Coordinates of C-alpha atoms and ligand atoms in Angstrom, one line a residue:
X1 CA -3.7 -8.8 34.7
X2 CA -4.9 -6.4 32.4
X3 CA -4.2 -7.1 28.0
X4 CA -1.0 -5.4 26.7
X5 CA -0.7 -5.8 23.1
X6 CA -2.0 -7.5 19.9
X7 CA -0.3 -10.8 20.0
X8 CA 0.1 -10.4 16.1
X9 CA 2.9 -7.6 17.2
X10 CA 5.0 -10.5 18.1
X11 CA 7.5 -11.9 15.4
X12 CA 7.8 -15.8 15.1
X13 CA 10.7 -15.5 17.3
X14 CA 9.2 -13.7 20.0
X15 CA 6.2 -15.9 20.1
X16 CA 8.6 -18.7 20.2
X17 CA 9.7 -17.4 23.4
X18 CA 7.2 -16.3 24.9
X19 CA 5.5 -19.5 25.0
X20 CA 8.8 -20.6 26.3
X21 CA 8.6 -18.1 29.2
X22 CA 4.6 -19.8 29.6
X23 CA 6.7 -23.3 29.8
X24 CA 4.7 -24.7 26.7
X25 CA 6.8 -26.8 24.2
X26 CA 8.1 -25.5 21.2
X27 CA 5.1 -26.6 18.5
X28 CA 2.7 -24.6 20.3
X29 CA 4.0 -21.5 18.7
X30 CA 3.3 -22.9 15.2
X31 CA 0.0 -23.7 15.8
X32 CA -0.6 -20.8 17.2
X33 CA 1.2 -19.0 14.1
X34 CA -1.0 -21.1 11.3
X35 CA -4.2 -19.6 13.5
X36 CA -3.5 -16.0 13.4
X37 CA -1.5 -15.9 9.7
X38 CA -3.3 -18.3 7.9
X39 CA -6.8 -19.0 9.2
X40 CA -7.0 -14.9 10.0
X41 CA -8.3 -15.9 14.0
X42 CA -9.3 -12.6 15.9
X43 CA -9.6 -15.0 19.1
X44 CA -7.9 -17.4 21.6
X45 CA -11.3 -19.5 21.5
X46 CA -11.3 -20.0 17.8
X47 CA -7.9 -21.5 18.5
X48 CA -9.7 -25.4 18.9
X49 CA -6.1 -27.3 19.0
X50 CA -4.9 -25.3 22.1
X51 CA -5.8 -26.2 25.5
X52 CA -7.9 -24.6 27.4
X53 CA -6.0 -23.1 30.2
X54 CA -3.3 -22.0 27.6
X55 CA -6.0 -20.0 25.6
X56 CA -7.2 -18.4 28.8
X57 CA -3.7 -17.9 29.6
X58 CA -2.9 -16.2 26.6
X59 CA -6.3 -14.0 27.0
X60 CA -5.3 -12.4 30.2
X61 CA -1.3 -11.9 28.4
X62 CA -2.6 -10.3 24.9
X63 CA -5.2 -8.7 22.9
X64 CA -6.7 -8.6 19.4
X65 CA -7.2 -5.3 17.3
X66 CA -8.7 -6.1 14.3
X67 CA -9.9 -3.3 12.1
X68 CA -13.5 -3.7 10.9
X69 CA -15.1 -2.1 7.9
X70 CA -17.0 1.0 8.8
X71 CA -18.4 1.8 5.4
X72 CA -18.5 0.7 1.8
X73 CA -19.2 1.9 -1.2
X74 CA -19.4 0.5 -4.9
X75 CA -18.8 2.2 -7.8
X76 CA -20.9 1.0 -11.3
X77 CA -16.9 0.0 -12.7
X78 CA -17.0 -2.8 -9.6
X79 CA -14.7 -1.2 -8.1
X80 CA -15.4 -1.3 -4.2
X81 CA -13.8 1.1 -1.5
X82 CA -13.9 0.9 2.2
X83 CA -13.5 2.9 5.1
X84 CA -11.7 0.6 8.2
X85 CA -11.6 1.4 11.8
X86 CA -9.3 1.3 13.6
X87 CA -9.2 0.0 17.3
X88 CA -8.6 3.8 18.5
X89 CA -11.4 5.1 16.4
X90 CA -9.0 6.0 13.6
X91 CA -10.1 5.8 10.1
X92 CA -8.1 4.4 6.7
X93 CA -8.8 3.6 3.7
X94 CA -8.8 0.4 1.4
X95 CA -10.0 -0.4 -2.4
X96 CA -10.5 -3.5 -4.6
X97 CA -10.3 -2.8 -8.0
X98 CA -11.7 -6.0 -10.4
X99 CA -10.4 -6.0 -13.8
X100 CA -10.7 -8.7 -16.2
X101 CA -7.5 -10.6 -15.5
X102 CA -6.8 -8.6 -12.2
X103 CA -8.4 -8.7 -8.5
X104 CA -6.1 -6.0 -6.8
X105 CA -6.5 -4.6 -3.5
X106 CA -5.2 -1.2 -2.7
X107 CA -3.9 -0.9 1.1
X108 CA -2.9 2.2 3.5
X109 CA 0.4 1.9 5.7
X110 CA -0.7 5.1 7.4
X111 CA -3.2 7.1 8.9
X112 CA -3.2 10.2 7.3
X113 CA 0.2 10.9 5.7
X114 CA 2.5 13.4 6.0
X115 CA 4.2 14.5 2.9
X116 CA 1.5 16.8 2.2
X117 CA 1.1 16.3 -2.2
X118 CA -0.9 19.1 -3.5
X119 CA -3.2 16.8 -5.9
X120 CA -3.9 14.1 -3.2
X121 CA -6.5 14.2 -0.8
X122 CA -4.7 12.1 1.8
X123 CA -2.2 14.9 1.7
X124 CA -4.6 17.4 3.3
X125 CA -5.5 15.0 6.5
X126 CA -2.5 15.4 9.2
X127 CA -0.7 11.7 9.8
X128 CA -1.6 10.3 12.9
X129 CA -0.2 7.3 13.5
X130 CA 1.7 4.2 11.5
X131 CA 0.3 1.1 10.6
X132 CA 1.0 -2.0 12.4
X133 CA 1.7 -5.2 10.1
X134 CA -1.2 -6.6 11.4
X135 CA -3.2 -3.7 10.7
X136 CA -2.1 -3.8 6.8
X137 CA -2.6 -7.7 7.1
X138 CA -6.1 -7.2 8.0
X139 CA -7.0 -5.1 5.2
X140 CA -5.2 -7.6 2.6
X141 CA -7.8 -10.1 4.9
X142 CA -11.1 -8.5 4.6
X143 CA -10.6 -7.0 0.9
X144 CA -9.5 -10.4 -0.1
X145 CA -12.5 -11.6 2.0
X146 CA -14.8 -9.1 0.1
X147 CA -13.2 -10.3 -3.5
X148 CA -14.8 -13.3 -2.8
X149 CA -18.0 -12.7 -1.8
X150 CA -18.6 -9.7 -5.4
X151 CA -16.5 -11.9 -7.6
X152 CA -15.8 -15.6 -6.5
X153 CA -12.5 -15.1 -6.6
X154 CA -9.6 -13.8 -4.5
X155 CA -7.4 -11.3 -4.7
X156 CA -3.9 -12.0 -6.9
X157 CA -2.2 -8.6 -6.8
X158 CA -1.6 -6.1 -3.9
X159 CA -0.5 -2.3 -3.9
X160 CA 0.6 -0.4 -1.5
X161 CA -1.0 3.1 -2.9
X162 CA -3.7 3.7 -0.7
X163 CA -3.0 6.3 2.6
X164 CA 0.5 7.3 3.9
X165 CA 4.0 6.7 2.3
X166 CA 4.7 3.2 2.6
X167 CA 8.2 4.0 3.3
X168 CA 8.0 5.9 6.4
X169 CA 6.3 3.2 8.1
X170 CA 9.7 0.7 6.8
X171 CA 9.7 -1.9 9.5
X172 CA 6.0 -2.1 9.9
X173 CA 5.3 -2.5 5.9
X174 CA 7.9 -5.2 5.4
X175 CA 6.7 -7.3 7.8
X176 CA 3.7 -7.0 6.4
X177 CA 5.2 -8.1 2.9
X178 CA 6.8 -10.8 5.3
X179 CA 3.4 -11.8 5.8
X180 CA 1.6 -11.9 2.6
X181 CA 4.5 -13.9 1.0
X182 CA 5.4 -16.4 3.9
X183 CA 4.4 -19.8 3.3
X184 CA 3.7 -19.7 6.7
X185 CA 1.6 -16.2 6.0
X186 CA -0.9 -16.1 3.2
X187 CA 1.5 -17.2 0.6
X188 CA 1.4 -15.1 -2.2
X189 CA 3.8 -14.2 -4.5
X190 CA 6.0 -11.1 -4.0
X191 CA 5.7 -10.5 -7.7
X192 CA 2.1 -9.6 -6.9
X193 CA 3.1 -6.9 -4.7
X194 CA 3.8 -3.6 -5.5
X195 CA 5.3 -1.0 -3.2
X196 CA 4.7 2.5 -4.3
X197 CA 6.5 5.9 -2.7
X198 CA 6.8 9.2 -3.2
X199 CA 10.4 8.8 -3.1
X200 CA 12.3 8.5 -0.3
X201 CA 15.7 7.4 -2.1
X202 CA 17.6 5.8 0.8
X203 CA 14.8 3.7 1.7
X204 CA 14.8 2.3 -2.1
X205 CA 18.3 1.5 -1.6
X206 CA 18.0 -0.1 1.5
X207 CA 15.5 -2.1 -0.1
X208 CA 17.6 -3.0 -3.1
X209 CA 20.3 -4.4 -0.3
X210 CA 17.8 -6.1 1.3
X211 CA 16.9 -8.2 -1.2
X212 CA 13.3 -6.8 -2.2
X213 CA 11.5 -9.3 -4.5
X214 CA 8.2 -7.1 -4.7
X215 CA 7.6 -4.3 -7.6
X216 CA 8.1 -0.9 -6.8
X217 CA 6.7 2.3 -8.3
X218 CA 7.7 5.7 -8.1
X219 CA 5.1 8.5 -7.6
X220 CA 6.9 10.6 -10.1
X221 CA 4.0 13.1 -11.7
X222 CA 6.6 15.9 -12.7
X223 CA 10.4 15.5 -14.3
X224 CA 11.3 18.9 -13.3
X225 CA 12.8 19.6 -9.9
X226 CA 10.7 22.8 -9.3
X227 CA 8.0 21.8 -11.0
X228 CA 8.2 18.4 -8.8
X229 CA 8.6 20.4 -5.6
X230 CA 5.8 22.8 -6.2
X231 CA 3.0 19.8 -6.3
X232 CA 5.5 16.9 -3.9
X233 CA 7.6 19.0 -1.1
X234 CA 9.0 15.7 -0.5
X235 CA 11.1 16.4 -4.1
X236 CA 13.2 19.7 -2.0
X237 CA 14.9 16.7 0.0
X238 CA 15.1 13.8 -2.6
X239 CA 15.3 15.5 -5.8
X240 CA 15.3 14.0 -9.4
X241 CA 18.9 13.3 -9.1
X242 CA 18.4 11.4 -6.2
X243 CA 15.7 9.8 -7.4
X244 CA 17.4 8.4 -10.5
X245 CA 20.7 6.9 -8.7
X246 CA 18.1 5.3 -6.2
X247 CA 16.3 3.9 -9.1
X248 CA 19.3 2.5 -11.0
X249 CA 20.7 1.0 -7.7
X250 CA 17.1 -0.7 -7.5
X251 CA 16.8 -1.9 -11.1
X252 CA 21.2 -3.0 -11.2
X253 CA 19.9 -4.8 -7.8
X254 CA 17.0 -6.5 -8.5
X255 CA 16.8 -6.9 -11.7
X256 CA 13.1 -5.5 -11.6
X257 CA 12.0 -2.5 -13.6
X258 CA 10.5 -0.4 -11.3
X259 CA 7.2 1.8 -12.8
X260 CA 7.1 5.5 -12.6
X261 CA 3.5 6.5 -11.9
X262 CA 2.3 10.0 -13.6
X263 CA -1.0 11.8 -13.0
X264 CA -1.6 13.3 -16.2
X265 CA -3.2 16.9 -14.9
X266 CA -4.5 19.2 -17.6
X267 CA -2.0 22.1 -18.1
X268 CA 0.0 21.3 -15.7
X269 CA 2.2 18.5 -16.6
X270 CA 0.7 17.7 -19.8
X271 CA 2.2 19.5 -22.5
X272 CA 5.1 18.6 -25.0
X273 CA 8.0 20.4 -22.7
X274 CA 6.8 17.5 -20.2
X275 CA 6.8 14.8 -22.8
X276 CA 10.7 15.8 -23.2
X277 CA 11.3 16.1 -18.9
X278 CA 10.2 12.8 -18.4
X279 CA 12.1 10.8 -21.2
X280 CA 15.3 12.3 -19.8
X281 CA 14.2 10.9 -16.6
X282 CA 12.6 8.0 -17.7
X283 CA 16.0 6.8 -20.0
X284 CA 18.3 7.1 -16.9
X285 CA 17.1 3.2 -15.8
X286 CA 15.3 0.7 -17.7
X287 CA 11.8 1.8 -16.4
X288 CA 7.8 1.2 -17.4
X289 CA 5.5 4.7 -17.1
X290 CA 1.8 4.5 -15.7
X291 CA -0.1 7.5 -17.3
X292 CA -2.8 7.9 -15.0
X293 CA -5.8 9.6 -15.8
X294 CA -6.0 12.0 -12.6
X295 CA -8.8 12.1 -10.5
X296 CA -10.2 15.6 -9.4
X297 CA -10.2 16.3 -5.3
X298 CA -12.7 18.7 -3.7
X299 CA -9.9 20.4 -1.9
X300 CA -7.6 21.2 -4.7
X301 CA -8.5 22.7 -7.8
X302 CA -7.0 20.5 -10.6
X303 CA -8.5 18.7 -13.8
X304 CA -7.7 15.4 -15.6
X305 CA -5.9 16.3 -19.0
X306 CA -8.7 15.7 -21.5
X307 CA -9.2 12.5 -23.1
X308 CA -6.9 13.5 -27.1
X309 CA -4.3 15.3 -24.2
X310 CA -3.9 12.6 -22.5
X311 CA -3.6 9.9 -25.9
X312 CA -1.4 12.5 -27.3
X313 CA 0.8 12.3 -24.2
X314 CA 1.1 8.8 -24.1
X315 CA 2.0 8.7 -28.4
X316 CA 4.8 10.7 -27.3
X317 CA 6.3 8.7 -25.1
X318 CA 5.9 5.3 -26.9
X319 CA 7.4 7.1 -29.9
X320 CA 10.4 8.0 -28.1
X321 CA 10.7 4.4 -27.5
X322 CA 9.2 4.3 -23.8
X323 CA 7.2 1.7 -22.3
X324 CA 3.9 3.2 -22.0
X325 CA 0.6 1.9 -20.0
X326 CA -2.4 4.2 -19.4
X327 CA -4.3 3.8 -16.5
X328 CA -8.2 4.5 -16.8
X329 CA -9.4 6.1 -13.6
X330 CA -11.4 3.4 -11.3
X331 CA -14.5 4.2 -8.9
X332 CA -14.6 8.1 -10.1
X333 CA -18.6 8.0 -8.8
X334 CA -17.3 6.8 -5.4
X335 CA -14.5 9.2 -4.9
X336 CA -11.7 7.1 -5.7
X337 CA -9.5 9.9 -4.9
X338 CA -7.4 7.9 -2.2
X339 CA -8.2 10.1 1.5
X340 CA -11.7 11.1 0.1
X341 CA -14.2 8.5 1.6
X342 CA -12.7 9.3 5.2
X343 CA -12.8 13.1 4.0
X344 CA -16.0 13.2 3.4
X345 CA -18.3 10.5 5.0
X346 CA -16.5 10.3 8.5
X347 CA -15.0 13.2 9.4
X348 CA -16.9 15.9 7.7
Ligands
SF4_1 S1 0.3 11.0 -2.8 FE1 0.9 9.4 -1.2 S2 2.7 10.4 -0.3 FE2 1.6 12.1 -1.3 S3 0.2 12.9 0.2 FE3 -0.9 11.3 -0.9 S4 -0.7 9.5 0.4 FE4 0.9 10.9 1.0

């Protein structure tokens, strides 16, 4: 019999009864659980409590695709970025970022993405394929695993910024979520996760009714609607107005206030007329603003704002009474620019 599938594919349930259709009893499918969500097992043989004949049973049923690290780099700021691949020779992309109080790992739900953002180099690479749960587990695994070995520590916050748009690969991501959070997972908190998107407003209100529990953060960058649309064509379909009902449904919800993330990118979104766009926006729902000091891509031609541009920027905001963060950029050396390593090192 020849290997179908990744066993991780399999929910609880279906594991649960699949075991059944095997005739084993019931506990089987915990242990067998704990092994692949909690130990991180990429085979039947490392599974030491299972009988023999089951694990070779289970060997001829079902597969493993991990993803393996195909290349790192390290910036001099700590920060460390990775290129996975995939079991059919696709390529993502993953980052752990080290702050003070932080260890934060940035993870891809996509290969390649399709919403095509004019600053972002991951717009410029086609989308392939989703990511499988298992495929975004195994990144939180071995950048976790990584964390440890640089710092001695693991990781306590997850974002879901790297390649693709979380929310076009739904059912896929949440399980993933599913998986990080379960006690029965890795067992982290949801408030540790953030979800960002480019906005996709139903999909924020679906999550709102489903209960989300994680952060979320909206890849804003322009409070204009043609402005918006001319750098995110994703804005002609889920406009501003959109946007801003989907957020208040989120924050009237939840109770969470989500962030609205804003590359700062010198004259284009950085002048005073801006400062005035996005605190409309930004006063329609109780929300926090990342300023992000943009990082440059060799297939687009824009600049960061300079450094007074940027502080002037942010004075505005706060003195409009707007919660404010600005976000240094991280790994600039290693091409931090998410889409870039695979750009450059593996496909070039
Ligand atoms: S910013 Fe996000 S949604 Fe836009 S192209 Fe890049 S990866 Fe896709």
């Amino acid at each position: 019999m020849v290997a179908v599938k990744d066993i991780r594919d399999l929910d609880e349930n279906a594991l649960k009864e699949e075991l059944s259709a095997m005739g084993q009893p019931a506990y089987r499918a915990g242990q067998i659980y704990k092994w692949l969500w909690q130990k991180g097992v990429r085979s039947f043989n490392e599974m030491s409590d299972l009988p023999a004949e089951l694990r070779e049973q289970l060997q001829q049923k079902f597969t493993f695709q991990p993803i393996e690290i195909a290349l790192q780099q390290k910036s001099v700021d700590g920060t460390i970025k990775c290129a996975f691949k995939l079991w059919d020779d696709n390529y993502i992309e993953g980052v752990l970022i080290p702050t003070e109080t932080r260890m934060t790992a940035c993870v891809s739900s996509q290969v390649g993405c399709s919403l095509d953002c004019k600053f972002c180099a991951t717009g410029y690479l086609k989308r392939s394929r989703n990511l499988q749960a298992y495929e975004i587990f195994d990144q939180v695994w071995l950048l976790d695993q990584l964390a440890r070995e640089n710092y001695g520590k693991g990781l306590n916050n997850i974002v879901y910024m790297g390649m693709g748009e979380p929310l076009l690969n739904f059912q896929q991501v949440m399980r993933s979520v599913e998986l990080i959070t379960s006690e029965k997972g890795l067992g982290m908190s949801a408030q540790r996760i953030t979800i960002s998107t480019a906005g996709i407003a139903k999909m924020i209100i679906k999550m709102a009714d489903d209960g989300a529990r994680f952060n979320l953060a909206l890849s804003l960058h322009a409070a204009n609607n043609a402005k918006r649309s001319a750098i995110m064509p994703i804005n002609d379909s889920n406009n501003l107005e959109m946007l801003a009902d989907a957020m208040s449904y989120w924050y009237q919800k939840t109770g969470i206030r989500p962030t609205l993330e804003y590359a700062v990118i010198d004259d284009l979104n950085d002048h005073d007329e801006e400062v005035a766009e996005l605190t409309r926006f930004a006063r329609k729902f109780p929300c926090k603003i990342n300023l992000i000091e943009y990082n440059p891509i060799s297939l687009a031609d824009f600049k960061a704002s300079g450094k007074t541009k940027l502080e002037h920027f942010a004075e505005a905001l706060s003195a409009n009474k707007l919660i404010v963060n600005v976000r240094r950029s991280r790994g600039r050396d290693i091409d931090a620019a998410c889409g870039q390593l695979v750009n450059k090192s593996l496909l070039s």
